[in-house]
Each structure stands twice: as C-alpha cells, then as structure tokens.
Coordinates of N, CA and C in Angstrom, one line a residue:
M1 N 120.5 135.4 94.2 CA 119.3 134.6 94.6 C 119.8 133.4 95.5
S2 N 119.2 133.3 96.7 CA 119.6 132.3 97.6 C 119.1 130.9 97.2
Q3 N 119.9 129.9 97.4 CA 119.6 128.5 97.1 C 118.6 128.0 98.0
A4 N 117.8 127.1 97.5 CA 116.7 126.4 98.4 C 117.4 125.6 99.4
T5 N 116.9 125.6 100.6 CA 117.4 124.7 101.7 C 116.8 123.3 101.5
P6 N 117.5 122.3 102.1 CA 117.0 120.9 101.9 C 115.5 120.8 102.4
Q7 N 115.1 121.5 103.4 CA 113.8 121.4 103.9 C 112.8 122.0 102.8
T8 N 113.2 123.1 102.2 CA 112.4 123.7 101.2 C 112.3 122.8 100.0
E9 N 113.4 122.2 99.6 CA 113.4 121.3 98.5 C 112.5 120.1 98.7
L10 N 112.5 119.6 100.0 CA 111.7 118.4 100.3 C 110.2 118.8 100.3
L11 N 109.9 120.0 100.8 CA 108.5 120.4 100.8 C 108.0 120.7 99.4
D12 N 108.8 121.1 98.5 CA 108.4 121.3 97.1 C 108.1 120.0 96.4
Y13 N 109.0 119.0 96.7 CA 108.7 117.7 96.1 C 107.4 117.1 96.7
V14 N 107.2 117.2 98.0 CA 106.0 116.6 98.6 C 104.8 117.3 98.0
A15 N 104.8 118.6 97.8 CA 103.7 119.3 97.2 C 103.4 118.8 95.8
Q16 N 104.4 118.5 95.0 CA 104.3 118.0 93.7 C 103.7 116.6 93.7
C17 N 104.2 115.8 94.7 CA 103.7 114.4 94.8 C 102.2 114.4 95.2
I18 N 101.8 115.3 96.1 CA 100.4 115.3 96.6 C 99.5 115.7 95.4
E19 N 100.0 116.7 94.6 CA 99.2 117.1 93.5 C 98.9 116.0 92.5
Q20 N 99.9 115.1 92.4 CA 99.8 114.0 91.4 C 99.3 112.7 92.0
L21 N 98.9 112.6 93.2 CA 98.5 111.3 93.8 C 97.4 110.7 93.0
G22 N 97.6 109.4 92.8 CA 96.6 108.6 92.0 C 96.8 108.7 90.5
S23 N 97.8 109.5 90.0 CA 98.0 109.5 88.6 C 99.4 109.0 88.3
R24 N 99.7 108.7 87.0 CA 101.0 108.3 86.7 C 102.0 109.4 86.8
A25 N 101.6 110.6 86.8 CA 102.5 111.7 86.9 C 103.1 111.8 88.3
F26 N 102.6 111.0 89.2 CA 103.1 111.0 90.6 C 104.6 110.5 90.6
F27 N 104.9 109.5 89.8 CA 106.2 108.9 89.9 C 107.4 109.8 89.7
E28 N 107.3 110.7 88.7 CA 108.4 111.6 88.4 C 108.9 112.4 89.6
P29 N 108.0 113.2 90.3 CA 108.5 113.9 91.5 C 108.8 113.0 92.6
F30 N 108.1 111.9 92.7 CA 108.4 111.0 93.9 C 109.9 110.4 93.7
F31 N 110.2 109.9 92.5 CA 111.5 109.4 92.3 C 112.6 110.5 92.5
D32 N 112.3 111.7 92.0 CA 113.2 112.8 92.1 C 113.5 113.1 93.6
M33 N 112.4 113.0 94.4 CA 112.5 113.3 95.8 C 113.4 112.3 96.5
V34 N 113.1 111.0 96.4 CA 113.9 110.0 97.1 C 115.3 109.9 96.7
H35 N 115.6 110.3 95.4 CA 117.0 110.3 94.9 C 117.7 111.5 95.3
S36 N 117.1 112.7 95.2 CA 117.8 114.0 95.4 C 117.8 114.3 96.9
V37 N 116.7 114.1 97.6 CA 116.7 114.6 99.0 C 117.2 113.5 100.0
F38 N 116.9 112.2 99.7 CA 117.3 111.2 100.6 C 118.4 110.3 100.1
G39 N 119.0 110.7 99.0 CA 120.1 110.0 98.5 C 119.9 108.5 98.2
V40 N 118.8 108.1 97.7 CA 118.5 106.7 97.5 C 119.0 106.3 96.1
D41 N 119.7 105.2 96.1 CA 120.3 104.7 94.8 C 119.4 103.7 94.1
Q42 N 118.6 103.0 94.9 CA 117.7 102.0 94.3 C 116.4 102.0 95.2
F43 N 115.3 101.9 94.5 CA 114.0 102.0 95.2 C 113.1 100.8 94.8
M44 N 112.5 100.1 95.7 CA 111.6 99.0 95.4 C 110.3 99.1 96.2
V45 N 109.2 98.7 95.6 CA 108.0 98.6 96.4 C 107.4 97.2 96.0
F46 N 107.1 96.4 97.1 CA 106.5 95.1 96.9 C 105.1 95.2 97.6
F47 N 104.2 94.4 97.2 CA 102.9 94.4 97.7 C 102.4 93.0 98.0
M48 N 101.8 92.8 99.2 CA 101.2 91.5 99.6 C 99.7 91.7 99.9
G49 N 98.9 91.1 99.0 CA 97.4 91.2 99.2 C 96.9 90.1 100.0
P50 N 95.6 89.8 99.9 CA 94.9 88.7 100.7 C 95.5 87.4 100.4
T51 N 96.0 87.2 99.1 CA 96.5 85.8 98.8 C 97.9 85.6 99.4
E52 N 98.5 86.7 99.9 CA 99.8 86.6 100.5 C 100.9 86.3 99.5
R53 N 100.6 86.6 98.2 CA 101.6 86.4 97.2 C 102.3 87.8 97.0
M54 N 103.6 87.8 97.0 CA 104.4 89.0 96.9 C 104.5 89.5 95.4
E55 N 104.1 90.7 95.2 CA 104.2 91.3 93.8 C 105.1 92.5 93.9
C56 N 105.8 92.8 92.8 CA 106.6 94.0 92.7 C 105.8 95.1 92.0
L57 N 105.6 96.2 92.7 CA 104.8 97.3 92.1 C 105.8 98.3 91.5
L58 N 106.9 98.5 92.1 CA 107.9 99.5 91.6 C 109.3 99.0 91.7
S59 N 110.1 99.2 90.7 CA 111.5 98.9 90.8 C 112.3 100.0 90.1
R60 N 113.2 100.6 90.7 CA 113.9 101.7 90.1 C 115.3 101.8 90.6
D61 N 116.3 101.7 89.7 CA 117.7 101.9 90.1 C 118.2 103.1 89.3
F62 N 118.7 104.1 90.0 CA 119.0 105.3 89.3 C 120.2 105.3 88.4
A63 N 120.9 104.2 88.5 CA 122.1 104.0 87.6 C 121.9 102.9 86.6
D64 N 121.0 101.9 87.0 CA 120.8 100.7 86.1 C 119.5 100.1 86.4
D65 N 118.4 100.5 85.6 CA 117.1 100.0 85.8 C 117.0 98.5 85.6
A66 N 117.8 98.0 84.7 CA 117.8 96.6 84.4 C 118.1 95.8 85.6
L67 N 119.0 96.3 86.4 CA 119.4 95.6 87.6 C 118.3 95.6 88.6
A68 N 117.5 96.7 88.7 CA 116.4 96.7 89.6 C 115.3 95.7 89.2
E69 N 115.1 95.7 87.9 CA 114.1 94.7 87.3 C 114.5 93.3 87.6
R70 N 115.8 93.0 87.5 CA 116.2 91.6 87.7 C 116.1 91.2 89.2
L71 N 116.4 92.2 90.1 CA 116.3 91.9 91.5 C 114.9 91.8 91.9
G72 N 114.0 92.6 91.4 CA 112.6 92.5 91.7 C 112.0 91.2 91.3
R73 N 112.4 90.8 90.1 CA 111.8 89.5 89.6 C 112.4 88.3 90.4
A74 N 113.7 88.4 90.8 CA 114.2 87.3 91.6 C 113.6 87.2 93.0
Y75 N 113.3 88.4 93.5 CA 112.7 88.4 94.8 C 111.3 87.8 94.8
T76 N 110.4 88.2 93.8 CA 109.0 87.7 93.8 C 108.9 86.3 93.4
K77 N 110.0 85.8 92.7 CA 109.9 84.4 92.2 C 110.6 83.5 93.2
G78 N 110.6 83.8 94.5 CA 111.0 82.9 95.5 C 112.1 83.5 96.5
G79 N 112.7 84.6 96.1 CA 113.7 85.2 97.0 C 113.2 85.7 98.3
Y80 N 111.9 86.1 98.3 CA 111.3 86.7 99.5 C 111.2 85.6 100.6
V81 N 111.2 84.4 100.3 CA 111.1 83.3 101.3 C 112.1 83.4 102.4
A82 N 113.4 83.9 102.0 CA 114.5 83.9 102.9 C 114.7 85.3 103.5
D83 N 113.8 86.3 103.1 CA 113.9 87.6 103.6 C 113.7 87.7 105.1
P84 N 114.6 88.2 105.9 CA 114.5 88.3 107.3 C 113.3 89.2 107.8
N85 N 112.8 90.0 106.9 CA 111.7 90.8 107.2 C 110.3 90.2 106.9
R86 N 110.4 88.9 106.4 CA 109.1 88.3 105.9 C 108.1 88.1 107.1
A87 N 108.5 87.7 108.2 CA 107.6 87.4 109.3 C 106.9 88.8 109.7
S88 N 107.7 89.8 109.8 CA 107.2 91.1 110.2 C 106.2 91.6 109.2
I89 N 106.4 91.4 107.9 CA 105.5 91.8 106.8 C 104.2 91.1 107.0
E90 N 104.2 89.8 107.2 CA 103.0 88.9 107.3 C 102.2 89.3 108.6
Q91 N 102.9 89.8 109.6 CA 102.2 90.1 110.9 C 101.6 91.5 110.9
L92 N 101.9 92.4 109.9 CA 101.4 93.7 109.9 C 99.9 93.8 109.9
T93 N 99.4 94.8 110.6 CA 98.0 95.0 110.7 C 97.7 96.4 110.1
P94 N 96.5 96.6 109.5 CA 96.1 97.9 108.9 C 96.4 99.0 109.9
G95 N 97.0 100.1 109.3 CA 97.4 101.3 110.1 C 98.7 101.2 110.8
E96 N 99.4 100.1 110.7 CA 100.7 99.9 111.3 C 101.8 100.2 110.3
T97 N 102.8 101.0 110.8 CA 104.0 101.3 110.0 C 105.2 101.2 110.8
Q98 N 106.3 100.6 110.3 CA 107.5 100.5 111.0 C 108.7 100.5 110.0
A99 N 109.8 100.9 110.5 CA 111.1 100.9 109.7 C 112.1 100.0 110.2
V100 N 112.8 99.3 109.3 CA 113.9 98.4 109.7 C 115.1 98.7 108.9
H101 N 116.2 99.1 109.7 CA 117.5 99.3 109.0 C 118.3 98.1 108.9
L102 N 119.2 98.0 107.9 CA 120.0 96.8 107.6 C 120.7 96.4 108.8
R103 N 121.2 97.3 109.6 CA 122.0 97.0 110.8 C 121.2 96.1 111.8
E104 N 119.9 96.3 111.8 CA 119.1 95.6 112.7 C 118.9 94.1 112.3
L105 N 119.3 93.8 111.1 CA 119.1 92.4 110.6 C 120.4 91.6 110.7
A106 N 121.4 92.2 111.3 CA 122.7 91.4 111.5 C 122.4 90.1 112.2
G107 N 122.9 89.1 111.6 CA 122.8 87.7 112.2 C 121.5 87.1 111.8
K108 N 120.5 87.8 111.2 CA 119.3 87.2 110.8 C 119.2 86.9 109.3
M109 N 120.2 87.4 108.5 CA 120.2 87.2 107.1 C 121.1 86.1 106.7
A110 N 120.5 85.1 105.9 CA 121.3 84.0 105.4 C 122.4 84.5 104.4
D111 N 123.5 83.8 104.4 CA 124.6 84.2 103.6 C 124.2 84.2 102.1
D112 N 123.5 83.3 101.6 CA 123.1 83.2 100.2 C 122.2 84.4 99.8
Y113 N 121.3 84.8 100.8 CA 120.4 85.9 100.5 C 121.2 87.2 100.4
R114 N 122.1 87.4 101.4 CA 123.0 88.6 101.3 C 123.8 88.6 100.1
E115 N 124.3 87.5 99.6 CA 125.1 87.5 98.4 C 124.3 87.8 97.2
R116 N 123.1 87.3 97.1 CA 122.2 87.5 96.0 C 121.6 88.9 95.8
F117 N 121.2 89.4 97.0 CA 120.5 90.7 96.9 C 121.3 91.9 97.4
F118 N 122.5 91.7 97.9 CA 123.3 92.8 98.3 C 124.7 92.8 97.7
E119 N 125.5 91.8 97.9 CA 126.9 91.8 97.5 C 127.0 91.7 96.0
Q120 N 126.3 90.9 95.3 CA 126.4 90.8 93.9 C 125.9 92.1 93.2
P121 N 124.8 92.7 93.6 CA 124.4 93.9 92.9 C 125.1 95.2 93.4
G122 N 126.0 95.0 94.4 CA 126.8 96.2 94.9 C 126.0 97.1 95.8
L123 N 125.0 96.5 96.6 CA 124.2 97.3 97.5 C 124.8 97.1 98.9
T124 N 125.0 98.2 99.7 CA 125.6 98.1 101.0 C 124.7 98.6 102.1
D125 N 123.6 99.2 101.9 CA 122.8 99.7 102.9 C 121.3 99.7 102.5
K126 N 120.4 99.5 103.4 CA 119.0 99.4 103.1 C 118.2 99.8 104.3
V127 N 117.1 100.5 104.1 CA 116.1 100.8 105.1 C 114.7 100.3 104.5
S128 N 114.0 99.5 105.2 CA 112.7 99.0 104.8 C 111.6 99.6 105.6
I129 N 110.6 100.1 104.8 CA 109.4 100.6 105.5 C 108.3 99.7 105.2
L130 N 107.7 99.1 106.3 CA 106.7 98.2 106.3 C 105.4 98.9 106.7
T131 N 104.4 98.9 105.9 CA 103.1 99.6 106.2 C 102.0 98.8 105.6
A132 N 100.8 98.9 106.3 CA 99.6 98.2 105.8 C 98.4 99.1 105.9
D133 N 97.5 98.8 104.9 CA 96.2 99.5 105.0 C 95.1 98.4 104.6
E134 N 93.9 98.9 104.4 CA 92.9 97.9 104.1 C 93.0 97.2 102.8
I135 N 93.9 97.7 101.9 CA 94.1 97.1 100.6 C 95.1 95.9 100.8
G136 N 96.1 96.1 101.5 CA 97.1 95.1 101.7 C 98.4 95.6 102.4
K137 N 99.5 94.9 102.3 CA 100.7 95.3 103.0 C 101.8 95.7 101.9
Y138 N 102.4 96.8 102.2 CA 103.4 97.4 101.3 C 104.8 97.2 102.0
Y139 N 105.7 96.8 101.2 CA 107.1 96.6 101.6 C 108.0 97.5 100.8
I140 N 108.3 98.6 101.3 CA 109.1 99.7 100.6 C 110.5 99.6 101.0
N141 N 111.4 99.5 100.0 CA 112.8 99.3 100.3 C 113.6 100.4 99.6
L142 N 114.5 101.0 100.4 CA 115.4 102.1 99.9 C 116.8 101.6 100.1
Y143 N 117.6 101.7 99.0 CA 119.0 101.1 99.1 C 120.0 102.2 98.8
R144 N 121.2 101.9 99.3 CA 122.4 102.7 98.9 C 123.5 101.7 98.3
S145 N 124.3 102.2 97.4 CA 125.3 101.3 96.7 C 126.6 101.5 97.4
Q146 N 127.6 100.8 96.9 CA 128.9 100.9 97.4 C 129.5 102.3 97.3
G147 N 130.3 102.6 98.3 CA 130.9 103.9 98.4 C 130.1 105.0 99.1
R148 N 128.9 104.6 99.5 CA 128.0 105.6 100.2 C 127.9 105.2 101.7
C149 N 127.7 106.2 102.5 CA 127.5 105.9 103.9 C 126.1 105.5 104.2
S150 N 125.8 105.0 105.3 CA 124.5 104.4 105.6 C 123.5 105.5 105.9
F151 N 122.2 105.2 105.8 CA 121.1 106.1 106.1 C 121.2 106.5 107.5
I152 N 121.5 105.6 108.4 CA 121.6 105.9 109.8 C 122.7 106.9 110.1
D153 N 123.9 106.8 109.4 CA 125.0 107.7 109.7 C 124.6 109.1 109.2
E154 N 123.6 109.3 108.3 CA 123.2 110.6 107.9 C 121.9 111.0 108.6
N155 N 121.5 110.2 109.6 CA 120.3 110.4 110.4 C 119.0 110.5 109.5
L156 N 119.0 109.6 108.5 CA 117.8 109.5 107.6 C 117.0 108.3 108.0
F157 N 115.7 108.5 108.0 CA 114.7 107.5 108.3 C 114.9 106.9 109.8
T158 N 115.4 107.8 110.6 CA 115.6 107.4 112.0 C 114.4 108.1 112.8
S159 N 113.7 108.9 112.2 CA 112.5 109.6 112.8 C 111.3 109.1 112.2
S160 N 110.2 109.1 112.9 CA 108.9 108.6 112.4 C 108.4 109.5 111.3
A161 N 108.8 110.7 111.3 CA 108.2 111.7 110.3 C 108.6 111.3 108.9
Q162 N 109.9 111.0 108.7 CA 110.4 110.6 107.3 C 109.8 109.3 106.9
V163 N 109.8 108.4 107.8 CA 109.2 107.0 107.6 C 107.8 107.1 107.2
H164 N 107.0 107.8 107.9 CA 105.5 108.0 107.6 C 105.3 108.8 106.4
L165 N 106.2 109.7 106.0 CA 106.0 110.5 104.8 C 106.0 109.5 103.6
I166 N 107.1 108.7 103.5 CA 107.2 107.8 102.4 C 106.0 106.8 102.4
A167 N 105.7 106.2 103.6 CA 104.6 105.2 103.7 C 103.3 105.9 103.2
A168 N 103.0 107.1 103.7 CA 101.7 107.7 103.4 C 101.6 108.0 101.9
L169 N 102.7 108.5 101.3 CA 102.6 108.8 99.8 C 102.4 107.6 99.0
I170 N 103.1 106.5 99.3 CA 102.9 105.3 98.5 C 101.5 104.7 98.7
T171 N 101.1 104.6 100.0 CA 99.7 103.9 100.2 C 98.6 104.8 99.7
Q172 N 98.7 106.1 99.9 CA 97.6 107.0 99.4 C 97.6 107.0 97.9
H173 N 98.7 106.9 97.2 CA 98.8 106.9 95.8 C 98.1 105.7 95.2
Y174 N 98.4 104.5 95.8 CA 97.7 103.3 95.3 C 96.3 103.2 95.8
R175 N 95.9 103.8 96.9 CA 94.5 103.7 97.3 C 93.7 104.6 96.3
L176 N 94.2 105.7 95.9 CA 93.5 106.6 95.0 C 93.4 106.0 93.6
N177 N 94.3 105.1 93.2 CA 94.3 104.5 91.9 C 94.7 103.1 92.0
Q178 N 93.7 102.3 92.4 CA 94.0 100.8 92.6 C 94.3 100.1 91.3
S179 N 93.9 100.7 90.2 CA 94.2 100.0 88.9 C 95.7 100.0 88.7
L180 N 96.5 100.9 89.3 CA 97.9 100.9 89.1 C 98.5 99.7 89.8
S181 N 97.9 99.2 90.9 CA 98.4 98.0 91.5 C 98.3 96.8 90.6
S182 N 97.2 96.7 89.9 CA 97.0 95.6 89.0 C 97.9 95.6 87.8
E183 N 98.4 96.8 87.5 CA 99.2 97.0 86.3 C 100.7 96.6 86.7
G184 N 101.0 96.6 88.0 CA 102.3 96.2 88.4 C 103.4 97.1 87.7
P185 N 104.4 96.5 87.1 CA 105.6 97.2 86.5 C 105.1 98.2 85.4
L186 N 104.0 98.0 84.7 CA 103.6 98.8 83.6 C 103.1 100.2 84.1
A187 N 102.9 100.3 85.4 CA 102.3 101.5 86.0 C 103.2 102.7 85.8
I188 N 104.5 102.6 85.6 CA 105.4 103.7 85.5 C 105.4 104.2 84.0
L189 N 104.8 103.5 83.1 CA 104.8 103.9 81.7 C 103.7 105.0 81.4
S190 N 103.9 105.7 80.3 CA 102.9 106.6 79.8 C 101.7 105.8 79.2
D191 N 100.6 106.4 79.0 CA 99.4 105.7 78.5 C 99.8 105.0 77.2
R192 N 100.4 105.6 76.3 CA 100.7 105.0 75.0 C 101.7 103.9 75.1
E193 N 102.8 104.1 75.9 CA 103.8 103.0 76.1 C 103.1 101.8 76.7
R194 N 102.2 102.0 77.7 CA 101.5 100.9 78.3 C 100.6 100.2 77.3
Q195 N 99.9 100.9 76.5 CA 99.0 100.3 75.5 C 99.9 99.4 74.5
I196 N 101.0 99.9 74.1 CA 101.9 99.1 73.3 C 102.3 97.8 74.0
C197 N 102.7 97.9 75.2 CA 103.2 96.7 76.0 C 102.0 95.7 76.2
Q198 N 100.8 96.3 76.5 CA 99.7 95.4 76.7 C 99.3 94.7 75.4
G199 N 99.5 95.3 74.2 CA 99.3 94.6 73.0 C 100.3 93.5 72.8
I200 N 101.5 93.8 73.1 CA 102.5 92.7 73.0 C 102.2 91.6 73.9
L201 N 101.7 91.8 75.1 CA 101.4 90.8 76.1 C 100.2 90.0 75.6
R202 N 99.4 90.6 74.7 CA 98.2 89.8 74.2 C 98.6 89.0 73.0
G203 N 99.9 89.0 72.6 CA 100.5 88.2 71.5 C 100.3 88.9 70.2
K204 N 100.0 90.2 70.1 CA 99.9 90.8 68.8 C 101.2 91.3 68.3
K205 N 101.3 91.4 66.9 CA 102.4 91.9 66.3 C 102.3 93.5 66.2
M206 N 103.5 94.1 65.9 CA 103.5 95.6 66.0 C 102.6 96.2 65.0
E207 N 102.4 95.6 63.8 CA 101.4 96.1 62.8 C 100.0 96.2 63.4
A208 N 99.6 95.1 64.0 CA 98.3 95.0 64.6 C 98.1 96.0 65.8
I209 N 99.2 96.1 66.6 CA 99.1 97.1 67.7 C 99.0 98.5 67.2
S210 N 99.8 98.8 66.1 CA 99.7 100.1 65.5 C 98.3 100.4 65.0
A211 N 97.7 99.5 64.3 CA 96.3 99.7 63.9 C 95.3 99.9 65.0
E212 N 95.5 99.1 66.1 CA 94.6 99.2 67.2 C 94.7 100.5 68.0
T213 N 96.0 101.0 68.1 CA 96.2 102.2 68.9 C 96.1 103.5 68.0
G214 N 96.1 103.3 66.7 CA 96.0 104.5 65.8 C 97.2 105.3 65.6
V215 N 98.4 104.6 65.8 CA 99.7 105.3 65.5 C 100.4 104.6 64.4
A216 N 101.4 105.2 63.8 CA 102.2 104.6 62.8 C 103.0 103.5 63.4
T217 N 103.3 102.5 62.6 CA 104.1 101.4 63.1 C 105.4 101.9 63.6
S218 N 106.1 102.8 62.9 CA 107.3 103.3 63.4 C 107.2 104.0 64.8
S219 N 106.1 104.7 65.0 CA 105.8 105.3 66.3 C 105.6 104.3 67.4
A220 N 104.9 103.2 67.0 CA 104.6 102.1 68.0 C 105.9 101.5 68.4
I221 N 106.8 101.3 67.4 CA 108.2 100.8 67.8 C 108.9 101.7 68.7
T222 N 108.8 103.0 68.4 CA 109.5 104.0 69.3 C 108.9 103.9 70.7
Y223 N 107.6 103.8 70.9 CA 107.0 103.7 72.2 C 107.5 102.4 72.9
K224 N 107.6 101.4 72.1 CA 108.0 100.1 72.7 C 109.4 100.2 73.2
K225 N 110.3 100.9 72.5 CA 111.7 101.1 72.9 C 111.8 101.9 74.2
R226 N 111.0 102.9 74.2 CA 110.9 103.8 75.4 C 110.4 103.0 76.6
A227 N 109.4 102.2 76.4 CA 108.8 101.4 77.5 C 109.9 100.4 78.0
Y228 N 110.5 99.7 77.1 CA 111.5 98.7 77.5 C 112.7 99.4 78.3
A229 N 113.1 100.6 77.8 CA 114.1 101.3 78.6 C 113.7 101.6 80.0
K230 N 112.5 102.1 80.2 CA 112.0 102.4 81.5 C 111.8 101.1 82.4
L231 N 111.5 100.0 81.7 CA 111.3 98.8 82.5 C 112.6 98.0 82.7
G232 N 113.7 98.5 82.0 CA 115.0 97.8 82.2 C 115.0 96.5 81.5
I233 N 114.3 96.3 80.4 CA 114.3 95.1 79.6 C 114.7 95.4 78.2
T234 N 115.0 94.3 77.4 CA 115.4 94.5 76.0 C 114.7 93.6 75.1
S235 N 113.7 92.8 75.5 CA 113.1 91.8 74.6 C 111.6 91.5 75.0
R236 N 110.9 91.0 74.0 CA 109.5 90.6 74.3 C 109.4 89.5 75.4
A237 N 110.4 88.6 75.3 CA 110.4 87.5 76.3 C 110.6 88.1 77.7
A238 N 111.4 89.1 77.8 CA 111.6 89.7 79.2 C 110.4 90.4 79.6
L239 N 109.6 91.0 78.7 CA 108.4 91.7 79.1 C 107.4 90.6 79.6
F240 N 107.2 89.5 78.9 CA 106.3 88.5 79.4 C 106.8 88.0 80.8
D241 N 108.1 87.8 81.0 CA 108.6 87.3 82.3 C 108.3 88.3 83.4
L242 N 108.5 89.6 83.0 CA 108.3 90.7 84.0 C 106.9 90.8 84.4
C243 N 106.0 90.7 83.5 CA 104.5 90.9 83.7 C 103.8 89.6 83.8
G244 N 104.4 88.5 84.0 CA 103.8 87.2 84.0 C 102.7 87.0 85.1
S245 N 102.9 87.7 86.2 CA 101.9 87.6 87.3 C 100.8 88.6 87.2
H246 N 100.8 89.4 86.1 CA 99.8 90.5 86.0 C 98.9 90.3 84.8

C-alpha cells in the first residue's frame, strides 16, 4: 500500500477540521495538522476585541504545554506592549490577512523581548499570521524550537494559500462558536473537564463540584488532573491566574 503524500495528508486534516468547525473536537485535528504537516513546535492564538485588550485563546507546546501557558500569560500581562507586530495588529481591518516571518523583524525587536520570548524558552523561528474579521483581530503565532530550520528555508507560509488556510480555519471556528472565545484557555477541554474547572473558579470544593456535576468525587478529581495537564498547570492558584481575565 502506497503511503499518503504530504498533500493528501494535508487535505485529510483540512477535511477533518472543516467537519469539526465550531466544536471542541476541532482542536485535535487542527493541532495534529500544524504539528505533523507544518512542523510547528509551539502554537499560540491571541485575540484583540473592541477593547483592544489582548487575550490568549490557544496555547500549545507539543513538548511542554506548561511552557506555552507561561509564555501566553506573560504576553497578555504586558509582554505584548513590546511586540514589534503590535502596530500592525492594531491597524488591521476586517478581511485583511498578512504573514510576518521572524527575519522581517530583525532590528525591530527589543533585546529584552527577544530574551524573554525566544532565547529563554528555546524558540528560534516564528511566523505570525495577522487576520481580522467583524469579531476582532486574531494574532496567530507558529514557532520552531532550537535545532530546527526556519519556515522560510522549508518554503512554508511563504505563499498566501498556506497563510489563508490557517487564518480561515481559526476565524471560521471562532465565528461559528463565539462562546469558545469567551472561555479562553478552557476551550480546549472536554465538557466535563471544563465544568470541573469552572466549579473551581467559582470557589467550590471538589465535593460540591462532584454533587453539582453528578460524578463521583474521585472522578471529579481525575477530570481536574486531566484538565490541569492539558492547560499546563499544576495548582488551583495557577488556574485562577490563567483564567483571571475570563
């Protein structure tokens, strides 16, 4: 049996993503696609609405999700101010999409910003996809870690087709299910995992959450552990910190 070609693999992932647009099941094939087809090591989506406050919708590091969570939190809590892409994001108009490779930012990035968001976490390349619709502005970031060649050297995201594919999937997904935007980081969780986390965020103890959701306390604890693992956190305090803006 012949192996699938990269193009066939991409089309298969795209079909799965389209089938799941607007649902939480969208994330699994989407993450598989960006990791397997495009060789992405870390993936972030930030969102700027009418208030121009930057929020983190998605953070995923395929080797260390806790790292992605820390970086996303640091960025939204003030790191974005020094982002050399900030002006371009603020000036985006609905229907506009553009891509910016890390090489294009040479000389525009402050040393402390580069140290904090690239050198310390071991990230060496990035392509940013900036896109806007009537809901707001999406800042989609795809990274590669040390030891990997750049996206440009592999001729990735140098064509409008690949750039618009990622932009369209993300914007259409959130347009079809705007409630996911309001859930922020919890959007990647299963329904039960999200219910447990929401109970914790309301200040309830596990016994009360168990009674409220109709599952055994031991099961509620298991769901909590799974949720924390997906979010890259290990404590209740970290959950509050992660979801503080939601």
